[in-house]
Tab-separated table of C-alpha atoms in Angstrom:
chain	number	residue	atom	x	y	z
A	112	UNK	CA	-52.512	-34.293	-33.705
A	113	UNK	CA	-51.536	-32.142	-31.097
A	114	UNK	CA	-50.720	-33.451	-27.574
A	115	UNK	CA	-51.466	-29.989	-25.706
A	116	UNK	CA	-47.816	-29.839	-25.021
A	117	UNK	CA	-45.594	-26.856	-25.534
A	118	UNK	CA	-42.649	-27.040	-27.569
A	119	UNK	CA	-39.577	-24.803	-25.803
A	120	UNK	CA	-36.630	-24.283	-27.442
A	121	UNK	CA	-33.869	-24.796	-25.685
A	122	UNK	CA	-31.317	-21.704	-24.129
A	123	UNK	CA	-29.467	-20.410	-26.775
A	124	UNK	CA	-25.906	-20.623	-25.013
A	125	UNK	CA	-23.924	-18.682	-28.143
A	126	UNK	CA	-26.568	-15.943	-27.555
A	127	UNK	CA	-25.160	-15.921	-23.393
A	128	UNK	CA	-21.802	-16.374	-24.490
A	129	UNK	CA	-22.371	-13.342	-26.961
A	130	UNK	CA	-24.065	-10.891	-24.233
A	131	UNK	CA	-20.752	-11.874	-21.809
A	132	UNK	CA	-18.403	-9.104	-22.394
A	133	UNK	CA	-14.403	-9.112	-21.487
A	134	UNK	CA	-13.648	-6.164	-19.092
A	135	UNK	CA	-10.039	-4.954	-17.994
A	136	UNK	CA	-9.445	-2.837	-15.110
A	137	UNK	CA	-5.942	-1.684	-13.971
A	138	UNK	CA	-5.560	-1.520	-10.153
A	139	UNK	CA	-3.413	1.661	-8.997
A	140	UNK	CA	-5.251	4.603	-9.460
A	141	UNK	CA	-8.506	2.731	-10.233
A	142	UNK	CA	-9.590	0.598	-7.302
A	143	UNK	CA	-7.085	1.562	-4.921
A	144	UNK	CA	-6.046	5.464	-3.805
A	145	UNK	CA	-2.278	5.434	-4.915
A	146	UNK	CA	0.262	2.495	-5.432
A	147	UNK	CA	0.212	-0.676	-3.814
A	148	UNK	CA	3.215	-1.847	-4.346
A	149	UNK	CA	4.897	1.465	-3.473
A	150	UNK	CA	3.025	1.633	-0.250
A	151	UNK	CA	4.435	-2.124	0.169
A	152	UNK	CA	7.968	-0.723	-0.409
A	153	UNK	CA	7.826	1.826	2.240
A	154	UNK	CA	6.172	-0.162	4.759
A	155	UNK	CA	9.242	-2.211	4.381
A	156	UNK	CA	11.257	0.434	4.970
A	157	UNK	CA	10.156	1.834	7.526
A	158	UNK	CA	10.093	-1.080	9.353
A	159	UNK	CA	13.695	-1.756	9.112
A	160	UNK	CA	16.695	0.472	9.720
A	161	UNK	CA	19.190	-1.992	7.824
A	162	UNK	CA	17.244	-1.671	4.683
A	163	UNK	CA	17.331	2.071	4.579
A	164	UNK	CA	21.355	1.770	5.399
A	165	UNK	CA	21.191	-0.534	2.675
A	166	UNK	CA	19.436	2.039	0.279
A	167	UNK	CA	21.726	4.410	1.571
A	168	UNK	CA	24.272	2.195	0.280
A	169	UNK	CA	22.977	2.244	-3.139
A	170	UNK	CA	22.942	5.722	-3.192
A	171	UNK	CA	25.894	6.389	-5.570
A	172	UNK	CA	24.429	4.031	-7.823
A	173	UNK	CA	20.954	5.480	-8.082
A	174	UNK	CA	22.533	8.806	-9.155
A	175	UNK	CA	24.608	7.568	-11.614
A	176	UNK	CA	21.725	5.287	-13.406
A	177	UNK	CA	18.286	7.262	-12.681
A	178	UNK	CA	18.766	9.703	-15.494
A	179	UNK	CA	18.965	6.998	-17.527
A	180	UNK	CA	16.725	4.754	-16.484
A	181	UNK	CA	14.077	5.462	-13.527
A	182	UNK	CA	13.277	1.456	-14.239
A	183	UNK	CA	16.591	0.094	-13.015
A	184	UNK	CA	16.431	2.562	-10.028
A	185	UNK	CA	13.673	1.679	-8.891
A	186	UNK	CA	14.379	-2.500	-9.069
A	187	UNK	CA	17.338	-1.471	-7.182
A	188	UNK	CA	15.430	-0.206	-4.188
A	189	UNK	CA	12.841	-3.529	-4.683
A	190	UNK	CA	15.726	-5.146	-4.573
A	191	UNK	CA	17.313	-3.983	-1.207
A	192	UNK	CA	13.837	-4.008	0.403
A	193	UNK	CA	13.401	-7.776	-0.607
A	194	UNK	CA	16.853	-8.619	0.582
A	195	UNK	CA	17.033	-12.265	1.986
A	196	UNK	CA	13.451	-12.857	1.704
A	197	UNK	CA	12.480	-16.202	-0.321
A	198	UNK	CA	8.916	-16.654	-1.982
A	199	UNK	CA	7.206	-17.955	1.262
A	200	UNK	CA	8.654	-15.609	3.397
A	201	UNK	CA	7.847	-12.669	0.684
A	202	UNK	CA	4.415	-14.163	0.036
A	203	UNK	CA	3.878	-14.029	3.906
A	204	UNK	CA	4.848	-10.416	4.366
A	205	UNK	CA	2.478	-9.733	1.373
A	206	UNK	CA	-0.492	-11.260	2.715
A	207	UNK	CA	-0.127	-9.431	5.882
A	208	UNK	CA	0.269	-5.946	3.942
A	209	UNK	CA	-2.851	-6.715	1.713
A	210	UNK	CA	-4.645	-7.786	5.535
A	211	UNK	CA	-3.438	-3.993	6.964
A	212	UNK	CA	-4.194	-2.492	3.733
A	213	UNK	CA	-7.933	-2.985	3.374
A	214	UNK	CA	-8.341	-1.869	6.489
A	215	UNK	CA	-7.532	1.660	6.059
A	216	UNK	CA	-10.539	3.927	5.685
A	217	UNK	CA	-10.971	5.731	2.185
A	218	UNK	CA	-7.837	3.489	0.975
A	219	UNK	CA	-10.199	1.904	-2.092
A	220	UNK	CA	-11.912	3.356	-4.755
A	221	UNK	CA	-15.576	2.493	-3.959
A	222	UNK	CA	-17.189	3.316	-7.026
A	223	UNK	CA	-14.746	1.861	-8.758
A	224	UNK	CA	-15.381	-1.786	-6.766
A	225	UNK	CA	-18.780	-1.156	-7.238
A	226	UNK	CA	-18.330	-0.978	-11.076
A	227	UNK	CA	-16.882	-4.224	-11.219
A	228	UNK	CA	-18.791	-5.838	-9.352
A	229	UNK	CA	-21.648	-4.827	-11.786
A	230	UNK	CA	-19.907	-6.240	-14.067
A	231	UNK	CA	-19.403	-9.410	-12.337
A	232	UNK	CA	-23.432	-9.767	-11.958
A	233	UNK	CA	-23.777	-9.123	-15.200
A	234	UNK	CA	-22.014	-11.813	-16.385
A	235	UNK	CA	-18.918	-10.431	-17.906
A	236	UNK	CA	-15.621	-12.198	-17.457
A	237	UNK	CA	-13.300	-9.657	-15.376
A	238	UNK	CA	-9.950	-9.365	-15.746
A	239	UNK	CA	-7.090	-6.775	-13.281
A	240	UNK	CA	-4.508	-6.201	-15.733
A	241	UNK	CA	-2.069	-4.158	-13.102
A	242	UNK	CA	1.800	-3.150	-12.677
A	243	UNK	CA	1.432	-4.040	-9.242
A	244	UNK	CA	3.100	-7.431	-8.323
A	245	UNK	CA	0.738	-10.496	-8.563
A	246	UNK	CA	1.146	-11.937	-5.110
A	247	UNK	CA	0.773	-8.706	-3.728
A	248	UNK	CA	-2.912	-7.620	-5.678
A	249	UNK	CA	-4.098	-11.098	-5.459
A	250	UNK	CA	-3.948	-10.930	-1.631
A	251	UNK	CA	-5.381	-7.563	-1.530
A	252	UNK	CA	-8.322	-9.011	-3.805
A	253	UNK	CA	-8.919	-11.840	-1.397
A	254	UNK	CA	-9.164	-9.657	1.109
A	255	UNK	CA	-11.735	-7.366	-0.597
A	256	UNK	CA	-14.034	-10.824	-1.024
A	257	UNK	CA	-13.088	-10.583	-5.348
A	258	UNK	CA	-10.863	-13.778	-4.947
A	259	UNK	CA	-12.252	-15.148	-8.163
A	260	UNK	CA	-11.150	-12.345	-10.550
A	261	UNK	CA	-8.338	-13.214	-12.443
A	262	UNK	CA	-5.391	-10.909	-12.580
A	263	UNK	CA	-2.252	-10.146	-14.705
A	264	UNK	CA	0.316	-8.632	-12.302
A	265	UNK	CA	3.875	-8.032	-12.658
A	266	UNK	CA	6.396	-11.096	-11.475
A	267	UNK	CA	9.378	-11.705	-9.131
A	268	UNK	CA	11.566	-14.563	-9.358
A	269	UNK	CA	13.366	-15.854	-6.075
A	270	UNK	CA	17.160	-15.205	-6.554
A	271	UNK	CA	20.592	-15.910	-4.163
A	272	UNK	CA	19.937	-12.584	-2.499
A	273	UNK	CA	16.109	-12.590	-2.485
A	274	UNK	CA	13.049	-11.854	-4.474
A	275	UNK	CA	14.137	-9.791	-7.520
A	276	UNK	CA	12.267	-8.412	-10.159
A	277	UNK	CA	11.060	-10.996	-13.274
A	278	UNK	CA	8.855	-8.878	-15.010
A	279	UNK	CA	6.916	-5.343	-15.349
A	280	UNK	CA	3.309	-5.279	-16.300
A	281	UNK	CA	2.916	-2.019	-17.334
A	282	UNK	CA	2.642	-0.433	-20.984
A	283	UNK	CA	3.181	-2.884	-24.132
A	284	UNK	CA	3.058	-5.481	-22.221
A	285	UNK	CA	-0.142	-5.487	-20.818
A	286	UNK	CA	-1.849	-6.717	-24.573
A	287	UNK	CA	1.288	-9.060	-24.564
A	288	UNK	CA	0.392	-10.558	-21.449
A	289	UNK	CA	-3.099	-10.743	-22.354
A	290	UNK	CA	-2.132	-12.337	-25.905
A	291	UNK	CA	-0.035	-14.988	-23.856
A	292	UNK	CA	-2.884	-15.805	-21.622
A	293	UNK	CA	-5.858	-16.320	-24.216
A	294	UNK	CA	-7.262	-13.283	-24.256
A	295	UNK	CA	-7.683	-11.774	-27.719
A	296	UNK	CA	-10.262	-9.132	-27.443
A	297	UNK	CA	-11.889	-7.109	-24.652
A	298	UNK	CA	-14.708	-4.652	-24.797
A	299	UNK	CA	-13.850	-2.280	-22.212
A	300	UNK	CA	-11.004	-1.222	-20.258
A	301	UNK	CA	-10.123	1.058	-17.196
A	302	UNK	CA	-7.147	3.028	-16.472
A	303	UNK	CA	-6.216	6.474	-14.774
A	304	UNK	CA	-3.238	6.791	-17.104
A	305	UNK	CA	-1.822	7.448	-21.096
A	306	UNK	CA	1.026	4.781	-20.228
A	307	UNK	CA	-2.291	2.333	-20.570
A	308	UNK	CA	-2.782	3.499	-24.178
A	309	UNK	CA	-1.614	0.101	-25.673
A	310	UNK	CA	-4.526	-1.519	-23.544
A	311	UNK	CA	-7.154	0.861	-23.901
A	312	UNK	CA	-7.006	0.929	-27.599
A	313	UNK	CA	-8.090	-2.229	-28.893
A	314	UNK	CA	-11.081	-1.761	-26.195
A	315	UNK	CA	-14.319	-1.290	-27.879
A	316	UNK	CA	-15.028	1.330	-24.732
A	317	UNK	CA	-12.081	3.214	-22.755
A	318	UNK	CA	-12.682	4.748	-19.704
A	319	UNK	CA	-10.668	6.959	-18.029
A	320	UNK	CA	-10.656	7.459	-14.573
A	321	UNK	CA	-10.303	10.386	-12.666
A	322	UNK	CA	-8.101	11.741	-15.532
A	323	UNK	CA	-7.957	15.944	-15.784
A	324	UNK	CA	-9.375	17.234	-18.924
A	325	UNK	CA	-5.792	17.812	-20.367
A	326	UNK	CA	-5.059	14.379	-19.943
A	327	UNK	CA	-8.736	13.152	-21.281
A	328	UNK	CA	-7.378	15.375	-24.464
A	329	UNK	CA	-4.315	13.680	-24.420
A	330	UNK	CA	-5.251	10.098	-24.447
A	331	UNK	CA	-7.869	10.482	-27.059
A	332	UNK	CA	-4.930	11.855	-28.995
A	333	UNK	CA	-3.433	9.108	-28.393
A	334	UNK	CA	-5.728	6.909	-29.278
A	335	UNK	CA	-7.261	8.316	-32.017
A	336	UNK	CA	-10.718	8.435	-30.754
A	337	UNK	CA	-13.042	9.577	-27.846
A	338	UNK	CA	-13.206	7.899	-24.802
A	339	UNK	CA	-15.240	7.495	-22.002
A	340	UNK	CA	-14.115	10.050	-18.732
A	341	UNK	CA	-15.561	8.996	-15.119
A	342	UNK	CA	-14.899	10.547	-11.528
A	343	UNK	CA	-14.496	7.785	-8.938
A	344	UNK	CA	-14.038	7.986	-5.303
């Protein structure tokens, strides 16, 4: 006999975990204008005379090892600009670059924050797989109210003479990192560059953004496939 009461069934949560989607984005080029870090760098820089001696100093060394390797050049000038600081100090300095940063008008890519935000509502699980140092973007992300988005950032280490250099998200290593942190597939991914290529192509959807039409031909080259080509500002 029926009671006049209606049966529901209840939420299917394999059918919401299903519909959530894993989205990368990388963070240079994509939701900022430029290079964080490298704006970092030079703020450094120019805020001290005895670090550009001390790059100066390094001079004779850059010349001798940047044909060879623009990597170890570069640490080298990381290096000298991180001279004597330790993690809190460095972590400090960082927060108050992020705080300066976002204010700057036309310094973010706003439809590119918009994007992932929309991705946020609708549920997917967001991930900024960037070059730029994690202290560093995670600030800048606090700042921008998108605290809760988990990132995987390149790494210092504290050393005797400062913060140095630990490791280099950028390339390979991005799907290594990724791999190390749980994350085994990922339905679409961002990036302004071909150096991405070993993220974007395991991505059921790449999207590049703000990428010419050489380099569009390029990275689907690269990748075998089409991909998806947005303008951002």
């Amino acid at each position: 006999m029926s009671t006049g009461e209606t049966k529901v069934e209840p939420v299917a949560a394999d059918a919401v975990a299903i519909a959530a989607r894993t989205v990368l984005f990388d963070f240079d080029g994509v939701l900022i204008h430029g290079d964080a870090f490298d704006m970092f760098m030079r703020d450094r820089y120019r805020r001290s005379v005895l670090r550009k001696i001390g790059a100066l100093l390094t001079l004779p060394w850059l010349l001798l090892v940047t044909p060879f390797s623009r990597r170890r050049a570069t640490h080298t000038l990381v290096h000298v600009a991180l001279l004597g600081m330790s993690e809190q100090r460095y972590g400090a300095a960082a927060e108050a670059f992020a705080a300066s940063l976002v204010r700057r008008p036309r310094q973010f890519c706003r439809d590119g924050l918009n994007a992932l935000r929309r991705h946020q509502a609708a549920g997917d699980r967001v991930i900024v797989v960037t070059g730029c140092e994690h202290m560093l973007v995670s600030h800048i992300l606090q700042q921008l109210g998108l605290s809760e988005v988990e990132v995987l950032a390149s790494r210092l280490r504290p050393g005797l003479l400062g913060m140095r250099v630990k490791l280099h998200n950028v390339g390979r290593r991005k799907p290594l990192q990724l791999a190390a942190f749980g994350v085994g597939e990922w339905h679409v991914a961002y990036s302004d560059s071909v150096v991405d290529a070993p993220m974007l192509k395991p991505a059921a959807e790449a999207v590049l953004v703000n990428g010419t039409p050489k380099l569009c031909k390029k990275l689907e080259k690269t990748l075998g496939r089409t991909i998806t080509r947005v303008d951002w500002f």
